[in-house]
Amino acid sequence: MPEEYKANPDDRSDNAEKLQEMVQNTIDNFNEAKETAELSNEKDRAAIEAKNQRRLESIDSLKSEIKDES
């Protein structure tokens, strides 16, 4: 017999907190990558800088979501 699946309740009470934690983690990763880029060759540095640009865009999006959740 197949098991019946029950959807979990949609609890969004801590979304803003989780999003803020994601922002902080992304900032930490950005800073660590920036330090690593200083010691990297030109090719790796370009890749790190591109990824950090995407991180900045993600941070902006996450902050916008935090405002929506608040």
One Martini backbone bead per residue (centre of mass of N, CA, C, O) as a GRO file, in nm:
protein
   70
    1MET     BB    1   0.094   0.037   0.024
    2PRO     BB    2   0.066   0.352  -0.008
    3GLU     BB    3   0.166   0.634   0.117
    4GLU     BB    4   0.057   0.906   0.284
    5TYR     BB    5   0.084   1.244   0.212
    6LYS     BB    6   0.169   1.525   0.416
    7ALA     BB    7   0.161   1.842   0.438
    8ASN     BB    8   0.325   2.093   0.548
    9PRO     BB    9   0.313   2.355   0.714
   10ASP     BB   10   0.313   2.709   0.652
   11ASP     BB   11   0.601   2.839   0.806
   12ARG     BB   12   0.698   3.201   0.813
   13SER     BB   13   0.805   3.327   1.089
   14ASP     BB   14   1.142   3.285   1.008
   15ASN     BB   15   1.229   3.412   0.734
   16ALA     BB   16   1.386   3.671   0.804
   17GLU     BB   17   1.604   3.525   0.966
   18LYS     BB   18   1.704   3.339   0.739
   19LEU     BB   19   1.774   3.565   0.540
   20GLN     BB   20   1.983   3.707   0.720
   21GLU     BB   21   2.173   3.465   0.732
   22MET     BB   22   2.224   3.457   0.427
   23VAL     BB   23   2.352   3.733   0.407
   24GLN     BB   24   2.590   3.683   0.600
   25ASN     BB   25   2.711   3.442   0.447
   26THR     BB   26   2.759   3.596   0.182
   27ILE     BB   27   2.948   3.808   0.300
   28ASP     BB   28   3.161   3.611   0.400
   29ASN     BB   29   3.223   3.488   0.121
   30PHE     BB   30   3.308   3.747  -0.013
   31ASN     BB   31   3.551   3.812   0.175
   32GLU     BB   32   3.707   3.547   0.132
   33ALA     BB   33   3.735   3.575  -0.177
   34LYS     BB   34   3.888   3.842  -0.176
   35GLU     BB   35   4.138   3.729  -0.034
   36THR     BB   36   4.197   3.505  -0.241
   37ALA     BB   37   4.235   3.689  -0.494
   38GLU     BB   38   4.507   3.818  -0.404
   39LEU     BB   39   4.651   3.508  -0.445
   40SER     BB   40   4.571   3.492  -0.740
   41ASN     BB   41   4.532   3.446  -1.046
   42GLU     BB   42   4.386   3.596  -1.309
   43LYS     BB   43   4.170   3.382  -1.371
   44ASP     BB   44   4.066   3.338  -1.081
   45ARG     BB   45   4.003   3.633  -1.019
   46ALA     BB   46   3.780   3.666  -1.231
   47ALA     BB   47   3.592   3.448  -1.115
   48ILE     BB   48   3.561   3.572  -0.834
   49GLU     BB   49   3.449   3.847  -0.923
   50ALA     BB   50   3.197   3.731  -1.060
   51LYS     BB   51   3.083   3.593  -0.810
   52ASN     BB   52   3.069   3.848  -0.633
   53GLN     BB   53   2.863   3.991  -0.808
   54ARG     BB   54   2.640   3.781  -0.758
   55ARG     BB   55   2.634   3.820  -0.454
   56LEU     BB   56   2.537   4.113  -0.455
   57GLU     BB   57   2.270   4.049  -0.595
   58SER     BB   58   2.168   3.855  -0.375
   59ILE     BB   59   2.165   4.053  -0.143
   60ASP     BB   60   1.956   4.243  -0.262
   61SER     BB   61   1.731   4.030  -0.283
   62LEU     BB   62   1.722   3.948   0.015
   63LYS     BB   63   1.656   4.230   0.129
   64SER     BB   64   1.388   4.250  -0.019
   65GLU     BB   65   1.259   4.003   0.118
   66ILE     BB   66   1.276   4.109   0.405
   67LYS     BB   67   1.085   4.345   0.361
   68ASP     BB   68   0.841   4.165   0.279
   69GLU     BB   69   0.837   4.001   0.560
   70SER     BB   70   0.804   4.264   0.759
   0.00000   0.00000   0.00000
